[in-house]
Amino acid sequence: MSSPDFWSRIREARLGRVLLVYAGASWAVIEATGFFIEQFGLPDWFVPAALLLLLIGLVVVVGTALVQARPAVEPIPSRPGIATPTDASAGRLLTWRNAVMGGVFAFASWGVAAAGWMLLGPGDESSAPGGLGAEVQKLVVLPFENLSGEQDEYFADGVTDAITARLAALSGLGIISRQSAVQYRNSEKTAQQIGAELGVDYILEGTVQRERPNDPASRVRVIPQLIRIEDDTHVWAATYDEDMAEVFRVQSEIAERVAQALDVTILEADRPTLEARPSESLEAYDYYLRGNDYLNRGLLAYLERAPVTAVGLYERAVELDPDFALAWAALARAHNRVYEAGFDPDAERLLEARDAAHRALLLEPRLAEAHLALGEYYVQRLEHGRAMDEFEAARQVNPNDAVVLRSIGAALQREGRFDEALSAFERAAVIDPRSVSTAVEYGAALGRAGRHAEAEANFDRAVALAPDQIAPYASRLAYYLFDRGDLDRSRGVLEAGSQRMGRMAFAANLMSWDYAYFRILADELDGSLAQLSIESFAHDTVSYYYYYFARAWNHTTRGEPETASVYYDSARVILDDWVGRTSEGMLFRRQQAWAYAGLGRGPEAVAIVERVLEMSSPSEDALDGNDNAELLARIHALLGQRDEALDVLAELVERAPRYRASLRVDPAWNALRDDPRFETLLSSDR
């Protein structure tokens, strides 16, 4: 073809326009490929595969454009025995229809390969229990020993947590969570014993010492050592003696050296977390670590109001460094915890949680801790669908974070997806095998599912892990009373907790969870209630109305309604104030309805519960929604409205049969026990 003919063909093919369209489509394909790799953990070689397909497609598109632009030619008459020169076959092959169909087929094949990798590939997080792949090496970072004195314990914990987080970002390692690792602080167990209990292959331990304790600017010495469980061999050790300004580099280098010692490849996608420098202000970082020390105490130290202290420390951290994304996320979680625990029911508290989470995401859009905090905010708002979206976003970044998995499990239960919820809790239990919170939540979920032997085992584990804390006892008690209707075993829990914690301390902490224990176990707890006073709860004002309710019920059962009314009214005054300060406080409204019913103000009590059901109905929330329906039945029963109570109960137990268990033991139903319809509800469970 002569040069003029070639350029003429180019012009006729409008090749510039074709290439422009193809470039735009290619950019969209590359962006989509990057998204799927990031979201679903596809291997990096999927990008070159897509580029190769696009290159082949470019050749096909250019060839098709040139062929289709060729002017029509008269066919040459054929003669017997002589081959006729023709390129008609190219014209039939290189058509726009064939080009489009070929591209669709090529990328459909790529999509099938991607789907197959996600389902069957070695990187699938669900290929082994707990989301830890069967082939990954499992490691626990034990709490680094603090050599600087008690006042620096929070700092040593912060170094441990930071190294744990950086190692957890590496795709080739399975890291046990901090909640389980902290159980081995100052433990005298051998490496083999710890390894067997946690199911790990390696232990990373060490010491931390600041030259000047409690001083954010002090020099710091960190001495880590990596131990192989199989033969108790020290695989690697080092000494870092640095200025505090280098503490982030030290944390990163320790994690990287551990990965090298275990022959774990560090992917480029893992490096941002591995090499993160959370703050440029050492003072802000120190306040952040102090805040973590309080927030990590959780509800196990309920009467301590630890989250309130954490809020103040985090606020100081972000004041010193407004770009400190991790501190903003932690501040959001602390605000959520303060609101959830009832230390401050003001709606403004939730708005502060939301704003802090948004600030963290503005600074770091993929920060898992920020997505977790925002999800917890939506839980308080009863927007469980949006909460689930945020928890899933956190899971994509940290697929083996036990707190995220527990949050997902709780959200799935509310959606009625109980089997999936159990799977999430099971995975959390593998990653977090010695966490009290995980054992308690998993046990409760198993109990709701009727898997009682497994539920018992988890409650046993929780008590063994924290025999001096109220959470395991209160959760086990709720299981026996509300899921099993077993008074004898409930009494056993009371006895065990009282012996371990002391009778009065146990009673005060138990009331801080739910006064219903005092209602159902009135005889067993009557002596403790007589000795408890408002002063027993110190600064825990959230428990005041529980105390008044327990007193009111005690006088009700003694046939002293006038005295009972005084206590019900004291509870009402507190709850009216708290409900007036929040638009989302379903818990406070539930208790407010009980106070009005106790005062005999039936229409107001029923109206409050109906408002609660609007906030969370059984069709929207398989946990709180059904609890709200049960509350409506209780209110009707307390008010003597037998028919209304039985109608609600009949629908409830048909929808959720496990609610029958408490009918046998809760004196709130005493007014209905002589009704044949109530007996029918009970007998259908036998």
mmCIF file of N, CA, C and O in Angstrom, residues 449-535:
data_model
loop_
_atom_site.group_PDB
_atom_site.id
_atom_site.type_symbol
_atom_site.label_atom_id
_atom_site.label_comp_id
_atom_site.label_asym_id
_atom_site.label_seq_id
_atom_site.Cartn_x
_atom_site.Cartn_y
_atom_site.Cartn_z
ATOM 1 N N ALA A 449 -29.223 -19.757 70.000
ATOM 2 C CA ALA A 449 -29.374 -20.760 68.940
ATOM 3 C C ALA A 449 -29.723 -22.140 69.491
ATOM 4 O O ALA A 449 -29.908 -23.080 68.721
ATOM 5 N N GLY A 450 -29.780 -22.275 70.814
ATOM 6 C CA GLY A 450 -30.105 -23.561 71.414
ATOM 7 C C GLY A 450 -28.941 -24.525 71.493
ATOM 8 O O GLY A 450 -29.134 -25.700 71.808
ATOM 9 N N ARG A 451 -27.726 -24.043 71.247
ATOM 10 C CA ARG A 451 -26.532 -24.903 71.337
ATOM 11 C C ARG A 451 -25.964 -24.763 72.750
ATOM 12 O O ARG A 451 -24.958 -24.117 72.991
ATOM 13 N N HIS A 452 -26.652 -25.396 73.691
ATOM 14 C CA HIS A 452 -26.437 -25.105 75.099
ATOM 15 C C HIS A 452 -25.097 -25.617 75.626
ATOM 16 O O HIS A 452 -24.474 -24.966 76.464
ATOM 17 N N ALA A 453 -24.658 -26.779 75.175
ATOM 18 C CA ALA A 453 -23.378 -27.293 75.671
ATOM 19 C C ALA A 453 -22.238 -26.347 75.296
ATOM 20 O O ALA A 453 -21.359 -26.054 76.112
ATOM 21 N N GLU A 454 -22.271 -25.830 74.058
ATOM 22 C CA GLU A 454 -21.227 -24.904 73.615
ATOM 23 C C GLU A 454 -21.353 -23.562 74.336
ATOM 24 O O GLU A 454 -20.343 -22.918 74.659
ATOM 25 N N ALA A 455 -22.594 -23.137 74.577
ATOM 26 C CA ALA A 455 -22.791 -21.894 75.316
ATOM 27 C C ALA A 455 -22.202 -22.017 76.716
ATOM 28 O O ALA A 455 -21.495 -21.117 77.192
ATOM 29 N N GLU A 456 -22.483 -23.140 77.385
ATOM 30 C CA GLU A 456 -21.936 -23.378 78.725
ATOM 31 C C GLU A 456 -20.409 -23.312 78.709
ATOM 32 O O GLU A 456 -19.783 -22.738 79.610
ATOM 33 N N ALA A 457 -19.810 -23.927 77.706
ATOM 34 C CA ALA A 457 -18.342 -23.951 77.628
ATOM 35 C C ALA A 457 -17.783 -22.543 77.512
ATOM 36 O O ALA A 457 -16.749 -22.221 78.124
ATOM 37 N N ASN A 458 -18.440 -21.673 76.760
ATOM 38 C CA ASN A 458 -17.954 -20.307 76.618
ATOM 39 C C ASN A 458 -18.145 -19.502 77.904
ATOM 40 O O ASN A 458 -17.279 -18.694 78.273
ATOM 41 N N PHE A 459 -19.250 -19.711 78.597
ATOM 42 C CA PHE A 459 -19.434 -19.019 79.877
ATOM 43 C C PHE A 459 -18.437 -19.528 80.910
ATOM 44 O O PHE A 459 -17.925 -18.746 81.730
ATOM 45 N N ASP A 460 -18.146 -20.826 80.881
ATOM 46 C CA ASP A 460 -17.100 -21.362 81.769
ATOM 47 C C ASP A 460 -15.772 -20.667 81.501
ATOM 48 O O ASP A 460 -15.037 -20.300 82.431
ATOM 49 N N ARG A 461 -15.462 -20.501 80.218
ATOM 50 C CA ARG A 461 -14.198 -19.869 79.845
ATOM 51 C C ARG A 461 -14.165 -18.418 80.325
ATOM 52 O O ARG A 461 -13.151 -17.945 80.837
ATOM 53 N N ALA A 462 -15.278 -17.718 80.172
ATOM 54 C CA ALA A 462 -15.326 -16.310 80.586
ATOM 55 C C ALA A 462 -15.092 -16.167 82.085
ATOM 56 O O ALA A 462 -14.329 -15.299 82.529
ATOM 57 N N VAL A 463 -15.727 -17.018 82.878
ATOM 58 C CA VAL A 463 -15.547 -16.952 84.329
ATOM 59 C C VAL A 463 -14.110 -17.298 84.701
ATOM 60 O O VAL A 463 -13.504 -16.664 85.571
ATOM 61 N N ALA A 464 -13.550 -18.306 84.026
ATOM 62 C CA ALA A 464 -12.166 -18.694 84.327
ATOM 63 C C ALA A 464 -11.188 -17.570 83.984
ATOM 64 O O ALA A 464 -10.189 -17.369 84.680
ATOM 65 N N LEU A 465 -11.488 -16.814 82.935
ATOM 66 C CA LEU A 465 -10.597 -15.735 82.512
ATOM 67 C C LEU A 465 -10.710 -14.510 83.412
ATOM 68 O O LEU A 465 -9.727 -13.795 83.624
ATOM 69 N N ALA A 466 -11.914 -14.231 83.923
ATOM 70 C CA ALA A 466 -12.112 -13.017 84.730
ATOM 71 C C ALA A 466 -12.997 -13.331 85.928
ATOM 72 O O ALA A 466 -14.138 -12.868 86.011
ATOM 73 N N PRO A 467 -12.498 -14.114 86.870
ATOM 74 C CA PRO A 467 -13.332 -14.523 88.006
ATOM 75 C C PRO A 467 -13.671 -13.391 88.962
ATOM 76 O O PRO A 467 -14.560 -13.555 89.801
ATOM 77 N N ASP A 468 -12.995 -12.249 88.854
ATOM 78 C CA ASP A 468 -13.248 -11.129 89.753
ATOM 79 C C ASP A 468 -14.019 -10.001 89.089
ATOM 80 O O ASP A 468 -14.117 -8.900 89.638
ATOM 81 N N GLN A 469 -14.551 -10.246 87.889
ATOM 82 C CA GLN A 469 -15.292 -9.230 87.170
ATOM 83 C C GLN A 469 -16.753 -9.643 87.041
ATOM 84 O O GLN A 469 -17.085 -10.823 87.017
ATOM 85 N N ILE A 470 -17.643 -8.661 86.904
ATOM 86 C CA ILE A 470 -19.075 -8.935 86.909
ATOM 87 C C ILE A 470 -19.573 -9.477 85.571
ATOM 88 O O ILE A 470 -20.548 -10.241 85.527
ATOM 89 N N ALA A 471 -18.929 -9.100 84.462
ATOM 90 C CA ALA A 471 -19.463 -9.432 83.138
ATOM 91 C C ALA A 471 -19.742 -10.917 82.945
ATOM 92 O O ALA A 471 -20.831 -11.285 82.476
ATOM 93 N N PRO A 472 -18.815 -11.823 83.258
ATOM 94 C CA PRO A 472 -19.106 -13.239 83.025
ATOM 95 C C PRO A 472 -20.290 -13.749 83.846
ATOM 96 O O PRO A 472 -21.098 -14.538 83.348
ATOM 97 N N TYR A 473 -20.404 -13.301 85.089
ATOM 98 C CA TYR A 473 -21.497 -13.763 85.943
ATOM 99 C C TYR A 473 -22.840 -13.201 85.464
ATOM 100 O O TYR A 473 -23.835 -13.926 85.392
ATOM 101 N N ALA A 474 -22.875 -11.910 85.159
ATOM 102 C CA ALA A 474 -24.126 -11.291 84.731
ATOM 103 C C ALA A 474 -24.619 -11.893 83.417
ATOM 104 O O ALA A 474 -25.817 -12.143 83.240
ATOM 105 N N SER A 475 -23.711 -12.149 82.502
ATOM 106 C CA SER A 475 -24.101 -12.719 81.210
ATOM 107 C C SER A 475 -24.580 -14.157 81.365
ATOM 108 O O SER A 475 -25.554 -14.573 80.735
ATOM 109 N N ARG A 476 -23.891 -14.915 82.206
ATOM 110 C CA ARG A 476 -24.314 -16.296 82.444
ATOM 111 C C ARG A 476 -25.666 -16.328 83.152
ATOM 112 O O ARG A 476 -26.521 -17.170 82.857
ATOM 113 N N LEU A 477 -25.867 -15.413 84.065
ATOM 114 C CA LEU A 477 -27.134 -15.340 84.775
ATOM 115 C C LEU A 477 -28.275 -15.028 83.800
ATOM 116 O O LEU A 477 -29.359 -15.632 83.868
ATOM 117 N N ALA A 478 -28.047 -14.090 82.884
ATOM 118 C CA ALA A 478 -29.064 -13.767 81.882
ATOM 119 C C ALA A 478 -29.385 -14.987 81.026
ATOM 120 O O ALA A 478 -30.554 -15.239 80.683
ATOM 121 N N TYR A 479 -28.379 -15.758 80.699
ATOM 122 C CA TYR A 479 -28.583 -16.965 79.892
ATOM 123 C C TYR A 479 -29.468 -17.966 80.639
ATOM 124 O O TYR A 479 -30.435 -18.499 80.082
ATOM 125 N N TYR A 480 -29.167 -18.225 81.909
ATOM 126 C CA TYR A 480 -29.950 -19.201 82.669
ATOM 127 C C TYR A 480 -31.381 -18.725 82.886
ATOM 128 O O TYR A 480 -32.328 -19.514 82.819
ATOM 129 N N LEU A 481 -31.561 -17.428 83.153
ATOM 130 C CA LEU A 481 -32.892 -16.923 83.452
ATOM 131 C C LEU A 481 -33.759 -16.774 82.207
ATOM 132 O O LEU A 481 -34.919 -17.197 82.194
ATOM 133 N N PHE A 482 -33.188 -16.176 81.157
ATOM 134 C CA PHE A 482 -34.013 -15.783 80.014
ATOM 135 C C PHE A 482 -33.972 -16.762 78.844
ATOM 136 O O PHE A 482 -34.898 -16.780 78.025
ATOM 137 N N ASP A 483 -32.919 -17.563 78.743
ATOM 138 C CA ASP A 483 -32.854 -18.549 77.665
ATOM 139 C C ASP A 483 -33.194 -19.959 78.139
ATOM 140 O O ASP A 483 -33.613 -20.789 77.344
ATOM 141 N N ARG A 484 -32.977 -20.234 79.423
ATOM 142 C CA ARG A 484 -33.218 -21.581 79.941
ATOM 143 C C ARG A 484 -34.348 -21.647 80.970
ATOM 144 O O ARG A 484 -34.924 -22.714 81.184
ATOM 145 N N GLY A 485 -34.638 -20.530 81.636
ATOM 146 C CA GLY A 485 -35.640 -20.558 82.690
ATOM 147 C C GLY A 485 -35.240 -21.481 83.826
ATOM 148 O O GLY A 485 -36.070 -22.192 84.395
ATOM 149 N N ASP A 486 -33.958 -21.457 84.186
ATOM 150 C CA ASP A 486 -33.402 -22.399 85.159
ATOM 151 C C ASP A 486 -33.010 -21.648 86.430
ATOM 152 O O ASP A 486 -31.947 -21.036 86.520
ATOM 153 N N LEU A 487 -33.877 -21.730 87.448
ATOM 154 C CA LEU A 487 -33.613 -21.007 88.690
ATOM 155 C C LEU A 487 -32.483 -21.635 89.495
ATOM 156 O O LEU A 487 -31.694 -20.927 90.131
ATOM 157 N N ASP A 488 -32.403 -22.949 89.488
ATOM 158 C CA ASP A 488 -31.372 -23.610 90.291
ATOM 159 C C ASP A 488 -29.977 -23.201 89.838
ATOM 160 O O ASP A 488 -29.113 -22.867 90.664
ATOM 161 N N ARG A 489 -29.740 -23.243 88.555
ATOM 162 C CA ARG A 489 -28.416 -22.858 88.063
ATOM 163 C C ARG A 489 -28.180 -21.357 88.241
ATOM 164 O O ARG A 489 -27.040 -20.927 88.457
ATOM 165 N N SER A 490 -29.227 -20.566 88.182
ATOM 166 C CA SER A 490 -29.085 -19.130 88.432
ATOM 167 C C SER A 490 -28.614 -18.890 89.855
ATOM 168 O O SER A 490 -27.745 -18.043 90.104
ATOM 169 N N ARG A 491 -29.186 -19.624 90.774
ATOM 170 C CA ARG A 491 -28.748 -19.488 92.174
ATOM 171 C C ARG A 491 -27.276 -19.890 92.319
ATOM 172 O O ARG A 491 -26.542 -19.306 93.124
ATOM 173 N N GLY A 492 -26.856 -20.881 91.554
ATOM 174 C CA GLY A 492 -25.451 -21.278 91.588
ATOM 175 C C GLY A 492 -24.531 -20.169 91.130
ATOM 176 O O GLY A 492 -23.434 -19.982 91.682
ATOM 177 N N VAL A 493 -24.964 -19.406 90.133
ATOM 178 C CA VAL A 493 -24.163 -18.271 89.658
ATOM 179 C C VAL A 493 -24.070 -17.206 90.753
ATOM 180 O O VAL A 493 -22.999 -16.629 90.999
ATOM 181 N N LEU A 494 -25.185 -16.925 91.409
ATOM 182 C CA LEU A 494 -25.165 -15.950 92.503
ATOM 183 C C LEU A 494 -24.181 -16.366 93.581
ATOM 184 O O LEU A 494 -23.406 -15.541 94.093
ATOM 185 N N GLU A 495 -24.215 -17.633 93.939
ATOM 186 C CA GLU A 495 -23.338 -18.116 94.995
ATOM 187 C C GLU A 495 -21.877 -18.005 94.585
ATOM 188 O O GLU A 495 -21.029 -17.533 95.358
ATOM 189 N N ALA A 496 -21.566 -18.427 93.357
ATOM 190 C CA ALA A 496 -20.176 -18.385 92.892
ATOM 191 C C ALA A 496 -19.661 -16.951 92.817
ATOM 192 O O ALA A 496 -18.539 -16.652 93.251
ATOM 193 N N GLY A 497 -20.468 -16.037 92.274
ATOM 194 C CA GLY A 497 -20.041 -14.647 92.157
ATOM 195 C C GLY A 497 -19.875 -13.974 93.504
ATOM 196 O O GLY A 497 -18.918 -13.215 93.722
ATOM 197 N N SER A 498 -20.794 -14.259 94.433
ATOM 198 C CA SER A 498 -20.719 -13.645 95.761
ATOM 199 C C SER A 498 -19.497 -14.126 96.520
ATOM 200 O O SER A 498 -18.838 -13.347 97.224
ATOM 201 N N GLN A 499 -19.195 -15.401 96.389
ATOM 202 C CA GLN A 499 -18.012 -15.928 97.077
ATOM 203 C C GLN A 499 -16.735 -15.317 96.524
ATOM 204 O O GLN A 499 -15.797 -15.019 97.270
ATOM 205 N N ARG A 500 -16.696 -15.117 95.225
ATOM 206 C CA ARG A 500 -15.467 -14.622 94.600
ATOM 207 C C ARG A 500 -15.286 -13.114 94.796
ATOM 208 O O ARG A 500 -14.186 -12.640 95.101
ATOM 209 N N MET A 501 -16.356 -12.342 94.612
ATOM 210 C CA MET A 501 -16.246 -10.890 94.613
ATOM 211 C C MET A 501 -16.655 -10.261 95.944
ATOM 212 O O MET A 501 -16.376 -9.080 96.175
ATOM 213 N N GLY A 502 -17.299 -11.032 96.797
ATOM 214 C CA GLY A 502 -17.870 -10.456 98.010
ATOM 215 C C GLY A 502 -19.331 -10.153 97.772
ATOM 216 O O GLY A 502 -19.709 -9.645 96.708
ATOM 217 N N ARG A 503 -20.180 -10.452 98.742
ATOM 218 C CA ARG A 503 -21.619 -10.402 98.512
ATOM 219 C C ARG A 503 -22.104 -9.009 98.131
ATOM 220 O O ARG A 503 -22.864 -8.851 97.178
ATOM 221 N N MET A 504 -21.669 -7.968 98.828
ATOM 222 C CA MET A 504 -22.173 -6.629 98.548
ATOM 223 C C MET A 504 -21.605 -6.072 97.238
ATOM 224 O O MET A 504 -22.321 -5.441 96.461
ATOM 225 N N ALA A 505 -20.317 -6.289 97.018
ATOM 226 C CA ALA A 505 -19.716 -5.816 95.761
ATOM 227 C C ALA A 505 -20.379 -6.498 94.572
ATOM 228 O O ALA A 505 -20.663 -5.866 93.542
ATOM 229 N N PHE A 506 -20.641 -7.789 94.713
ATOM 230 C CA PHE A 506 -21.289 -8.519 93.625
ATOM 231 C C PHE A 506 -22.691 -7.974 93.384
ATOM 232 O O PHE A 506 -23.098 -7.748 92.236
ATOM 233 N N ALA A 507 -23.450 -7.726 94.451
ATOM 234 C CA ALA A 507 -24.821 -7.231 94.297
ATOM 235 C C ALA A 507 -24.842 -5.853 93.639
ATOM 236 O O ALA A 507 -25.663 -5.584 92.748
ATOM 237 N N ALA A 508 -23.948 -4.960 94.052
ATOM 238 C CA ALA A 508 -23.919 -3.614 93.477
ATOM 239 C C ALA A 508 -23.565 -3.660 91.997
ATOM 240 O O ALA A 508 -24.181 -2.986 91.165
ATOM 241 N N ASN A 509 -22.570 -4.455 91.648
ATOM 242 C CA ASN A 509 -22.196 -4.570 90.234
ATOM 243 C C ASN A 509 -23.297 -5.238 89.425
ATOM 244 O O ASN A 509 -23.543 -4.865 88.273
ATOM 245 N N LEU A 510 -23.965 -6.213 90.015
ATOM 246 C CA LEU A 510 -25.041 -6.903 89.308
ATOM 247 C C LEU A 510 -26.188 -5.951 89.007
ATOM 248 O O LEU A 510 -26.765 -5.971 87.913
ATOM 249 N N MET A 511 -26.512 -5.093 89.970
ATOM 250 C CA MET A 511 -27.585 -4.132 89.743
ATOM 251 C C MET A 511 -27.209 -3.123 88.664
ATOM 252 O O MET A 511 -28.071 -2.584 87.968
ATOM 253 N N SER A 512 -25.939 -2.857 88.483
ATOM 254 C CA SER A 512 -25.499 -1.932 87.440
ATOM 255 C C SER A 512 -25.713 -2.519 86.050
ATOM 256 O O SER A 512 -25.585 -1.803 85.052
ATOM 257 N N TRP A 513 -25.996 -3.803 85.984
ATOM 258 C CA TRP A 513 -26.296 -4.432 84.692
ATOM 259 C C TRP A 513 -27.795 -4.454 84.435
ATOM 260 O O TRP A 513 -28.239 -4.078 83.364
ATOM 261 N N ASP A 514 -28.572 -4.918 85.409
ATOM 262 C CA ASP A 514 -30.012 -4.998 85.184
ATOM 263 C C ASP A 514 -30.689 -5.333 86.506
ATOM 264 O O ASP A 514 -30.344 -6.320 87.149
ATOM 265 N N TYR A 515 -31.670 -4.530 86.874
ATOM 266 C CA TYR A 515 -32.374 -4.810 88.123
ATOM 267 C C TYR A 515 -33.274 -6.032 87.987
ATOM 268 O O TYR A 515 -33.779 -6.557 88.991
ATOM 269 N N ALA A 516 -33.506 -6.537 86.766
ATOM 270 C CA ALA A 516 -34.366 -7.706 86.567
ATOM 271 C C ALA A 516 -33.868 -8.906 87.362
ATOM 272 O O ALA A 516 -34.652 -9.764 87.756
ATOM 273 N N TYR A 517 -32.551 -8.968 87.595
ATOM 274 C CA TYR A 517 -32.024 -10.060 88.409
ATOM 275 C C TYR A 517 -32.629 -10.014 89.812
ATOM 276 O O TYR A 517 -32.947 -11.038 90.409
ATOM 277 N N PHE A 518 -32.804 -8.808 90.331
ATOM 278 C CA PHE A 518 -33.383 -8.663 91.671
ATOM 279 C C PHE A 518 -34.884 -8.981 91.644
ATOM 280 O O PHE A 518 -35.433 -9.456 92.633
ATOM 281 N N ARG A 519 -35.535 -8.691 90.537
ATOM 282 C CA ARG A 519 -36.966 -8.987 90.435
ATOM 283 C C ARG A 519 -37.214 -10.488 90.453
ATOM 284 O O ARG A 519 -38.109 -10.982 91.131
ATOM 285 N N ILE A 520 -36.398 -11.229 89.694
ATOM 286 C CA ILE A 520 -36.633 -12.667 89.552
ATOM 287 C C ILE A 520 -36.076 -13.436 90.740
ATOM 288 O O ILE A 520 -36.655 -14.433 91.179
ATOM 289 N N LEU A 521 -34.953 -12.980 91.275
ATOM 290 C CA LEU A 521 -34.292 -13.685 92.377
ATOM 291 C C LEU A 521 -34.442 -12.890 93.674
ATOM 292 O O LEU A 521 -33.492 -12.700 94.426
ATOM 293 N N ALA A 522 -35.672 -12.434 93.911
ATOM 294 C CA ALA A 522 -35.916 -11.535 95.041
ATOM 295 C C ALA A 522 -35.529 -12.160 96.371
ATOM 296 O O ALA A 522 -34.913 -11.504 97.219
ATOM 297 N N ASP A 523 -35.888 -13.413 96.573
ATOM 298 C CA ASP A 523 -35.594 -14.044 97.864
ATOM 299 C C ASP A 523 -34.094 -14.149 98.105
ATOM 300 O O ASP A 523 -33.600 -13.879 99.204
ATOM 301 N N GLU A 524 -33.358 -14.560 97.070
ATOM 302 C CA GLU A 524 -31.922 -14.769 97.216
ATOM 303 C C GLU A 524 -31.177 -13.447 97.429
ATOM 304 O O GLU A 524 -30.144 -13.398 98.110
ATOM 305 N N LEU A 525 -31.694 -12.363 96.852
ATOM 306 C CA LEU A 525 -30.976 -11.086 96.897
ATOM 307 C C LEU A 525 -31.581 -10.095 97.887
ATOM 308 O O LEU A 525 -31.114 -8.954 97.984
ATOM 309 N N ASP A 526 -32.599 -10.528 98.599
ATOM 310 C CA ASP A 526 -33.286 -9.605 99.495
ATOM 311 C C ASP A 526 -32.343 -9.046 100.569
ATOM 312 O O ASP A 526 -32.360 -7.856 100.886
ATOM 313 N N GLY A 527 -31.490 -9.911 101.115
ATOM 314 C CA GLY A 527 -30.564 -9.447 102.144
ATOM 315 C C GLY A 527 -29.591 -8.415 101.618
ATOM 316 O O GLY A 527 -29.303 -7.408 102.282
ATOM 317 N N SER A 528 -29.084 -8.626 100.411
ATOM 318 C CA SER A 528 -28.156 -7.661 99.815
ATOM 319 C C SER A 528 -28.855 -6.348 99.530
ATOM 320 O O SER A 528 -28.305 -5.259 99.770
ATOM 321 N N LEU A 529 -30.091 -6.425 99.041
ATOM 322 C CA LEU A 529 -30.826 -5.210 98.705
ATOM 323 C C LEU A 529 -31.074 -4.363 99.942
ATOM 324 O O LEU A 529 -31.007 -3.132 99.893
ATOM 325 N N ALA A 530 -31.313 -5.033 101.071
ATOM 326 C CA ALA A 530 -31.572 -4.292 102.308
ATOM 327 C C ALA A 530 -30.355 -3.484 102.748
ATOM 328 O O ALA A 530 -30.496 -2.448 103.416
ATOM 329 N N GLN A 531 -29.159 -3.949 102.373
ATOM 330 C CA GLN A 531 -27.936 -3.259 102.797
ATOM 331 C C GLN A 531 -27.413 -2.271 101.762
ATOM 332 O O GLN A 531 -26.581 -1.424 102.086
ATOM 333 N N LEU A 532 -27.892 -2.389 100.530
ATOM 334 C CA LEU A 532 -27.451 -1.463 99.492
ATOM 335 C C LEU A 532 -28.116 -0.102 99.676
ATOM 336 O O LEU A 532 -29.257 -0.001 100.115
ATOM 337 N N SER A 533 -27.385 0.937 99.297
ATOM 338 C CA SER A 533 -27.941 2.290 99.307
ATOM 339 C C SER A 533 -27.416 3.009 98.069
ATOM 340 O O SER A 533 -26.597 2.479 97.323
ATOM 341 N N ILE A 534 -27.899 4.212 97.872
ATOM 342 C CA ILE A 534 -27.403 4.994 96.731
ATOM 343 C C ILE A 534 -25.892 5.151 96.804
ATOM 344 O O ILE A 534 -25.192 5.111 95.788
ATOM 345 N N GLU A 535 -25.372 5.297 98.007
ATOM 346 C CA GLU A 535 -23.929 5.473 98.169
ATOM 347 C C GLU A 535 -23.157 4.237 97.698
ATOM 348 O O GLU A 535 -21.952 4.329 97.402
#
